[in-house]
Amino acid sequence: MDIVIYHNPACGTSRNALELIRHVGIEPHVIEYLKTPPSRAMVAWLAGRTGAPLRDLLREKGTPFAELGLENPDRTDEQLLDAIEAHPILLNRPIVVGPLGVRLCRPSEAVLDLLPVENLKPFTKEDGEVVIDADGRRAGR
């Protein structure tokens, strides 16, 4: 299975999603999007494939979101793309692309919706939260 993750190694959610992908036996293509930002066209494509508005891929915390006035609902997608192009940190993470779809994987266990999930082994996030229990079931389901 070919999986791509737009990843920020400084982000715990992104690290957990990456480890979940590896946990099911897949080595994804890892794109550290702050070092290699996706093109405007790719960001627009990613948003379109998630089925959500581009605005839903924006990150507020630790970014120039407020300073740029991006909370204004009148901002067009072109203006949002301009902002992401100038400040890639505005792109929320992790975004995972695979044969089963594209999604912003927040929380990190949302990545399991894009992966083969048979015969899962237990998995605990780095903060101690159980994602897959001892019986191979997703916690909280």
mmCIF file with all atom_site columns, C-alpha atoms in Angstrom:
data_model
loop_
_atom_site.group_PDB
_atom_site.id
_atom_site.type_symbol
_atom_site.label_atom_id
_atom_site.label_alt_id
_atom_site.label_comp_id
_atom_site.label_asym_id
_atom_site.label_entity_id
_atom_site.label_seq_id
_atom_site.pdbx_PDB_ins_code
_atom_site.Cartn_x
_atom_site.Cartn_y
_atom_site.Cartn_z
_atom_site.occupancy
_atom_site.B_iso_or_equiv
_atom_site.pdbx_formal_charge
_atom_site.auth_seq_id
_atom_site.auth_comp_id
_atom_site.auth_asym_id
_atom_site.auth_atom_id
_atom_site.pdbx_PDB_model_num
ATOM 1   C CA . MET A 1 1   ? 0.000   0.000  0.000  1.00 0.00 ? 1   MET A CA 1
ATOM 2   C CA . ASP A 1 2   ? 1.407   3.377  -1.023 1.00 0.00 ? 2   ASP A CA 1
ATOM 3   C CA . ILE A 1 3   ? 0.951   5.997  1.701  1.00 0.00 ? 3   ILE A CA 1
ATOM 4   C CA . VAL A 1 4   ? 2.213   9.597  1.832  1.00 0.00 ? 4   VAL A CA 1
ATOM 5   C CA . ILE A 1 5   ? 2.283   11.588 5.057  1.00 0.00 ? 5   ILE A CA 1
ATOM 6   C CA . TYR A 1 6   ? 2.786   15.341 5.205  1.00 0.00 ? 6   TYR A CA 1
ATOM 7   C CA . HIS A 1 7   ? 4.662   15.336 8.471  1.00 0.00 ? 7   HIS A CA 1
ATOM 8   C CA . ASN A 1 8   ? 6.154   17.671 11.048 1.00 0.00 ? 8   ASN A CA 1
ATOM 9   C CA . PRO A 1 9   ? 8.535   15.775 13.345 1.00 0.00 ? 9   PRO A CA 1
ATOM 10  C CA . ALA A 1 10  ? 8.073   18.453 16.037 1.00 0.00 ? 10  ALA A CA 1
ATOM 11  C CA . CYS A 1 11  ? 4.349   17.595 16.299 1.00 0.00 ? 11  CYS A CA 1
ATOM 12  C CA . GLY A 1 12  ? 3.266   14.774 18.610 1.00 0.00 ? 12  GLY A CA 1
ATOM 13  C CA . THR A 1 13  ? 0.090   14.114 16.618 1.00 0.00 ? 13  THR A CA 1
ATOM 14  C CA . SER A 1 14  ? 2.134   13.808 13.442 1.00 0.00 ? 14  SER A CA 1
ATOM 15  C CA . ARG A 1 15  ? 4.688   11.518 15.118 1.00 0.00 ? 15  ARG A CA 1
ATOM 16  C CA . ASN A 1 16  ? 1.912   9.273  16.452 1.00 0.00 ? 16  ASN A CA 1
ATOM 17  C CA . ALA A 1 17  ? 0.223   9.046  13.035 1.00 0.00 ? 17  ALA A CA 1
ATOM 18  C CA . LEU A 1 18  ? 3.549   8.136  11.425 1.00 0.00 ? 18  LEU A CA 1
ATOM 19  C CA . GLU A 1 19  ? 4.174   5.450  14.030 1.00 0.00 ? 19  GLU A CA 1
ATOM 20  C CA . LEU A 1 20  ? 0.663   4.027  13.542 1.00 0.00 ? 20  LEU A CA 1
ATOM 21  C CA . ILE A 1 21  ? 1.315   3.717  9.806  1.00 0.00 ? 21  ILE A CA 1
ATOM 22  C CA . ARG A 1 22  ? 4.577   1.913  10.508 1.00 0.00 ? 22  ARG A CA 1
ATOM 23  C CA . HIS A 1 23  ? 2.861   -0.145 13.207 1.00 0.00 ? 23  HIS A CA 1
ATOM 24  C CA . VAL A 1 24  ? 0.634   -1.808 10.594 1.00 0.00 ? 24  VAL A CA 1
ATOM 25  C CA . GLY A 1 25  ? 3.692   -2.678 8.505  1.00 0.00 ? 25  GLY A CA 1
ATOM 26  C CA . ILE A 1 26  ? 3.729   0.162  5.983  1.00 0.00 ? 26  ILE A CA 1
ATOM 27  C CA . GLU A 1 27  ? 6.727   2.399  5.401  1.00 0.00 ? 27  GLU A CA 1
ATOM 28  C CA . PRO A 1 28  ? 5.185   5.618  4.071  1.00 0.00 ? 28  PRO A CA 1
ATOM 29  C CA . HIS A 1 29  ? 6.678   8.314  1.916  1.00 0.00 ? 29  HIS A CA 1
ATOM 30  C CA . VAL A 1 30  ? 7.388   11.010 4.501  1.00 0.00 ? 30  VAL A CA 1
ATOM 31  C CA . ILE A 1 31  ? 7.275   14.613 3.349  1.00 0.00 ? 31  ILE A CA 1
ATOM 32  C CA . GLU A 1 32  ? 8.478   17.047 5.967  1.00 0.00 ? 32  GLU A CA 1
ATOM 33  C CA . TYR A 1 33  ? 6.281   19.809 4.624  1.00 0.00 ? 33  TYR A CA 1
ATOM 34  C CA . LEU A 1 34  ? 8.130   22.615 6.404  1.00 0.00 ? 34  LEU A CA 1
ATOM 35  C CA . LYS A 1 35  ? 11.321  21.633 4.553  1.00 0.00 ? 35  LYS A CA 1
ATOM 36  C CA . THR A 1 36  ? 9.560   20.730 1.288  1.00 0.00 ? 36  THR A CA 1
ATOM 37  C CA . PRO A 1 37  ? 6.239   22.585 1.178  1.00 0.00 ? 37  PRO A CA 1
ATOM 38  C CA . PRO A 1 38  ? 3.584   21.256 -1.173 1.00 0.00 ? 38  PRO A CA 1
ATOM 39  C CA . SER A 1 39  ? 2.699   23.443 -4.138 1.00 0.00 ? 39  SER A CA 1
ATOM 40  C CA . ARG A 1 40  ? -0.437  25.568 -4.165 1.00 0.00 ? 40  ARG A CA 1
ATOM 41  C CA . ALA A 1 41  ? -1.972  23.094 -6.582 1.00 0.00 ? 41  ALA A CA 1
ATOM 42  C CA . MET A 1 42  ? -1.140  20.190 -4.267 1.00 0.00 ? 42  MET A CA 1
ATOM 43  C CA . VAL A 1 43  ? -2.616  21.955 -1.228 1.00 0.00 ? 43  VAL A CA 1
ATOM 44  C CA . ALA A 1 44  ? -5.802  22.657 -3.193 1.00 0.00 ? 44  ALA A CA 1
ATOM 45  C CA . TRP A 1 45  ? -5.888  19.013 -4.372 1.00 0.00 ? 45  TRP A CA 1
ATOM 46  C CA . LEU A 1 46  ? -5.375  17.719 -0.824 1.00 0.00 ? 46  LEU A CA 1
ATOM 47  C CA . ALA A 1 47  ? -8.218  19.882 0.468  1.00 0.00 ? 47  ALA A CA 1
ATOM 48  C CA . GLY A 1 48  ? -10.472 18.762 -2.363 1.00 0.00 ? 48  GLY A CA 1
ATOM 49  C CA . ARG A 1 49  ? -9.713  15.106 -1.723 1.00 0.00 ? 49  ARG A CA 1
ATOM 50  C CA . THR A 1 50  ? -10.510 15.431 1.990  1.00 0.00 ? 50  THR A CA 1
ATOM 51  C CA . GLY A 1 51  ? -13.978 16.607 1.023  1.00 0.00 ? 51  GLY A CA 1
ATOM 52  C CA . ALA A 1 52  ? -13.636 19.521 3.432  1.00 0.00 ? 52  ALA A CA 1
ATOM 53  C CA . PRO A 1 53  ? -13.099 23.211 2.730  1.00 0.00 ? 53  PRO A CA 1
ATOM 54  C CA . LEU A 1 54  ? -9.500  24.409 2.405  1.00 0.00 ? 54  LEU A CA 1
ATOM 55  C CA . ARG A 1 55  ? -10.061 26.434 5.587  1.00 0.00 ? 55  ARG A CA 1
ATOM 56  C CA . ASP A 1 56  ? -10.319 23.147 7.515  1.00 0.00 ? 56  ASP A CA 1
ATOM 57  C CA . LEU A 1 57  ? -6.643  22.440 6.755  1.00 0.00 ? 57  LEU A CA 1
ATOM 58  C CA . LEU A 1 58  ? -5.466  25.642 8.435  1.00 0.00 ? 58  LEU A CA 1
ATOM 59  C CA . ARG A 1 59  ? -3.622  25.546 11.719 1.00 0.00 ? 59  ARG A CA 1
ATOM 60  C CA . GLU A 1 60  ? -4.103  28.397 14.177 1.00 0.00 ? 60  GLU A CA 1
ATOM 61  C CA . LYS A 1 61  ? -1.894  27.489 17.145 1.00 0.00 ? 61  LYS A CA 1
ATOM 62  C CA . GLY A 1 62  ? 1.745   28.537 16.805 1.00 0.00 ? 62  GLY A CA 1
ATOM 63  C CA . THR A 1 63  ? 1.192   30.184 13.419 1.00 0.00 ? 63  THR A CA 1
ATOM 64  C CA . PRO A 1 64  ? 0.594   33.691 12.032 1.00 0.00 ? 64  PRO A CA 1
ATOM 65  C CA . PHE A 1 65  ? -3.106  32.804 11.533 1.00 0.00 ? 65  PHE A CA 1
ATOM 66  C CA . ALA A 1 66  ? -4.476  35.665 13.657 1.00 0.00 ? 66  ALA A CA 1
ATOM 67  C CA . GLU A 1 67  ? -1.904  38.222 12.508 1.00 0.00 ? 67  GLU A CA 1
ATOM 68  C CA . LEU A 1 68  ? -2.858  37.512 8.894  1.00 0.00 ? 68  LEU A CA 1
ATOM 69  C CA . GLY A 1 69  ? -6.569  37.905 9.636  1.00 0.00 ? 69  GLY A CA 1
ATOM 70  C CA . LEU A 1 70  ? -7.327  34.379 8.449  1.00 0.00 ? 70  LEU A CA 1
ATOM 71  C CA . GLU A 1 71  ? -10.214 34.021 10.878 1.00 0.00 ? 71  GLU A CA 1
ATOM 72  C CA . ASN A 1 72  ? -12.161 36.302 8.526  1.00 0.00 ? 72  ASN A CA 1
ATOM 73  C CA . PRO A 1 73  ? -14.664 34.010 6.745  1.00 0.00 ? 73  PRO A CA 1
ATOM 74  C CA . ASP A 1 74  ? -14.578 36.307 3.698  1.00 0.00 ? 74  ASP A CA 1
ATOM 75  C CA . ARG A 1 75  ? -11.027 35.193 2.854  1.00 0.00 ? 75  ARG A CA 1
ATOM 76  C CA . THR A 1 76  ? -11.104 33.355 -0.460 1.00 0.00 ? 76  THR A CA 1
ATOM 77  C CA . ASP A 1 77  ? -9.390  30.045 -1.123 1.00 0.00 ? 77  ASP A CA 1
ATOM 78  C CA . GLU A 1 78  ? -6.864  31.962 -3.250 1.00 0.00 ? 78  GLU A CA 1
ATOM 79  C CA . GLN A 1 79  ? -6.053  34.185 -0.274 1.00 0.00 ? 79  GLN A CA 1
ATOM 80  C CA . LEU A 1 80  ? -5.748  31.148 1.985  1.00 0.00 ? 80  LEU A CA 1
ATOM 81  C CA . LEU A 1 81  ? -3.446  29.471 -0.543 1.00 0.00 ? 81  LEU A CA 1
ATOM 82  C CA . ASP A 1 82  ? -1.356  32.663 -0.675 1.00 0.00 ? 82  ASP A CA 1
ATOM 83  C CA . ALA A 1 83  ? -0.999  32.530 3.105  1.00 0.00 ? 83  ALA A CA 1
ATOM 84  C CA . ILE A 1 84  ? -0.082  28.821 3.152  1.00 0.00 ? 84  ILE A CA 1
ATOM 85  C CA . GLU A 1 85  ? 2.436   29.360 0.367  1.00 0.00 ? 85  GLU A CA 1
ATOM 86  C CA . ALA A 1 86  ? 4.085   32.204 2.308  1.00 0.00 ? 86  ALA A CA 1
ATOM 87  C CA . HIS A 1 87  ? 3.810   30.421 5.689  1.00 0.00 ? 87  HIS A CA 1
ATOM 88  C CA . PRO A 1 88  ? 3.740   26.600 5.301  1.00 0.00 ? 88  PRO A CA 1
ATOM 89  C CA . ILE A 1 89  ? 3.333   26.268 9.086  1.00 0.00 ? 89  ILE A CA 1
ATOM 90  C CA . LEU A 1 90  ? -0.308  27.271 8.471  1.00 0.00 ? 90  LEU A CA 1
ATOM 91  C CA . LEU A 1 91  ? -0.951  23.865 6.918  1.00 0.00 ? 91  LEU A CA 1
ATOM 92  C CA . ASN A 1 92  ? -2.230  21.589 9.634  1.00 0.00 ? 92  ASN A CA 1
ATOM 93  C CA . ARG A 1 93  ? -0.729  18.146 10.029 1.00 0.00 ? 93  ARG A CA 1
ATOM 94  C CA . PRO A 1 94  ? -0.499  15.325 9.530  1.00 0.00 ? 94  PRO A CA 1
ATOM 95  C CA . ILE A 1 95  ? -2.216  14.962 6.200  1.00 0.00 ? 95  ILE A CA 1
ATOM 96  C CA . VAL A 1 96  ? -2.173  11.380 4.962  1.00 0.00 ? 96  VAL A CA 1
ATOM 97  C CA . VAL A 1 97  ? -2.761  10.276 1.372  1.00 0.00 ? 97  VAL A CA 1
ATOM 98  C CA . GLY A 1 98  ? -3.442  6.692  0.391  1.00 0.00 ? 98  GLY A CA 1
ATOM 99  C CA . PRO A 1 99  ? -5.602  4.433  -1.752 1.00 0.00 ? 99  PRO A CA 1
ATOM 100 C CA . LEU A 1 100 ? -8.434  4.671  0.789  1.00 0.00 ? 100 LEU A CA 1
ATOM 101 C CA . GLY A 1 101 ? -8.526  8.469  0.773  1.00 0.00 ? 101 GLY A CA 1
ATOM 102 C CA . VAL A 1 102 ? -6.958  11.663 2.022  1.00 0.00 ? 102 VAL A CA 1
ATOM 103 C CA . ARG A 1 103 ? -7.490  13.155 5.432  1.00 0.00 ? 103 ARG A CA 1
ATOM 104 C CA . LEU A 1 104 ? -6.150  15.418 8.087  1.00 0.00 ? 104 LEU A CA 1
ATOM 105 C CA . CYS A 1 105 ? -5.394  12.896 10.813 1.00 0.00 ? 105 CYS A CA 1
ATOM 106 C CA . ARG A 1 106 ? -6.307  14.778 13.956 1.00 0.00 ? 106 ARG A CA 1
ATOM 107 C CA . PRO A 1 107 ? -6.480  12.922 16.237 1.00 0.00 ? 107 PRO A CA 1
ATOM 108 C CA . SER A 1 108 ? -3.638  10.711 15.056 1.00 0.00 ? 108 SER A CA 1
ATOM 109 C CA . GLU A 1 109 ? -5.687  7.499  15.269 1.00 0.00 ? 109 GLU A CA 1
ATOM 110 C CA . ALA A 1 110 ? -7.859  8.832  12.423 1.00 0.00 ? 110 ALA A CA 1
ATOM 111 C CA . VAL A 1 111 ? -5.096  7.461  10.185 1.00 0.00 ? 111 VAL A CA 1
ATOM 112 C CA . LEU A 1 112 ? -6.426  3.970  10.909 1.00 0.00 ? 112 LEU A CA 1
ATOM 113 C CA . ASP A 1 113 ? -9.405  4.768  8.656  1.00 0.00 ? 113 ASP A CA 1
ATOM 114 C CA . LEU A 1 114 ? -6.923  4.871  5.748  1.00 0.00 ? 114 LEU A CA 1
ATOM 115 C CA . LEU A 1 115 ? -5.021  1.682  6.608  1.00 0.00 ? 115 LEU A CA 1
ATOM 116 C CA . PRO A 1 116 ? -5.619  -2.062 6.562  1.00 0.00 ? 116 PRO A CA 1
ATOM 117 C CA . VAL A 1 117 ? -6.773  -2.772 10.088 1.00 0.00 ? 117 VAL A CA 1
ATOM 118 C CA . GLU A 1 118 ? -6.977  -6.548 10.339 1.00 0.00 ? 118 GLU A CA 1
ATOM 119 C CA . ASN A 1 119 ? -4.955  -8.323 13.028 1.00 0.00 ? 119 ASN A CA 1
ATOM 120 C CA . LEU A 1 120 ? -3.909  -5.128 14.784 1.00 0.00 ? 120 LEU A CA 1
ATOM 121 C CA . LYS A 1 121 ? -1.348  -5.329 17.549 1.00 0.00 ? 121 LYS A CA 1
ATOM 122 C CA . PRO A 1 122 ? -1.628  -3.156 20.663 1.00 0.00 ? 122 PRO A CA 1
ATOM 123 C CA . PHE A 1 123 ? -0.509  0.452  20.236 1.00 0.00 ? 123 PHE A CA 1
ATOM 124 C CA . THR A 1 124 ? -0.093  3.252  22.747 1.00 0.00 ? 124 THR A CA 1
ATOM 125 C CA . LYS A 1 125 ? 0.620   6.872  21.838 1.00 0.00 ? 125 LYS A CA 1
ATOM 126 C CA . GLU A 1 126 ? 3.743   8.545  23.154 1.00 0.00 ? 126 GLU A CA 1
ATOM 127 C CA . ASP A 1 127 ? 1.612   10.259 25.836 1.00 0.00 ? 127 ASP A CA 1
ATOM 128 C CA . GLY A 1 128 ? 0.367   6.877  27.119 1.00 0.00 ? 128 GLY A CA 1
ATOM 129 C CA . GLU A 1 129 ? -3.096  6.922  25.523 1.00 0.00 ? 129 GLU A CA 1
ATOM 130 C CA . VAL A 1 130 ? -4.125  3.464  24.291 1.00 0.00 ? 130 VAL A CA 1
ATOM 131 C CA . VAL A 1 131 ? -5.184  3.489  20.626 1.00 0.00 ? 131 VAL A CA 1
ATOM 132 C CA . ILE A 1 132 ? -5.334  -0.274 19.995 1.00 0.00 ? 132 ILE A CA 1
ATOM 133 C CA . ASP A 1 133 ? -6.032  -2.457 22.997 1.00 0.00 ? 133 ASP A CA 1
ATOM 134 C CA . ALA A 1 134 ? -4.584  -5.872 23.886 1.00 0.00 ? 134 ALA A CA 1
ATOM 135 C CA . ASP A 1 135 ? -7.372  -7.556 21.867 1.00 0.00 ? 135 ASP A CA 1
ATOM 136 C CA . GLY A 1 136 ? -6.529  -5.620 18.693 1.00 0.00 ? 136 GLY A CA 1
ATOM 137 C CA . ARG A 1 137 ? -9.569  -3.345 18.945 1.00 0.00 ? 137 ARG A CA 1
ATOM 138 C CA . ARG A 1 138 ? -9.504  0.408  18.502 1.00 0.00 ? 138 ARG A CA 1
ATOM 139 C CA . ALA A 1 139 ? -9.993  2.040  21.890 1.00 0.00 ? 139 ALA A CA 1
ATOM 140 C CA . GLY A 1 140 ? -13.151 4.071  22.270 1.00 0.00 ? 140 GLY A CA 1
ATOM 141 C CA . ARG A 1 141 ? -15.109 2.162  19.653 1.00 0.00 ? 141 ARG A CA 1
#
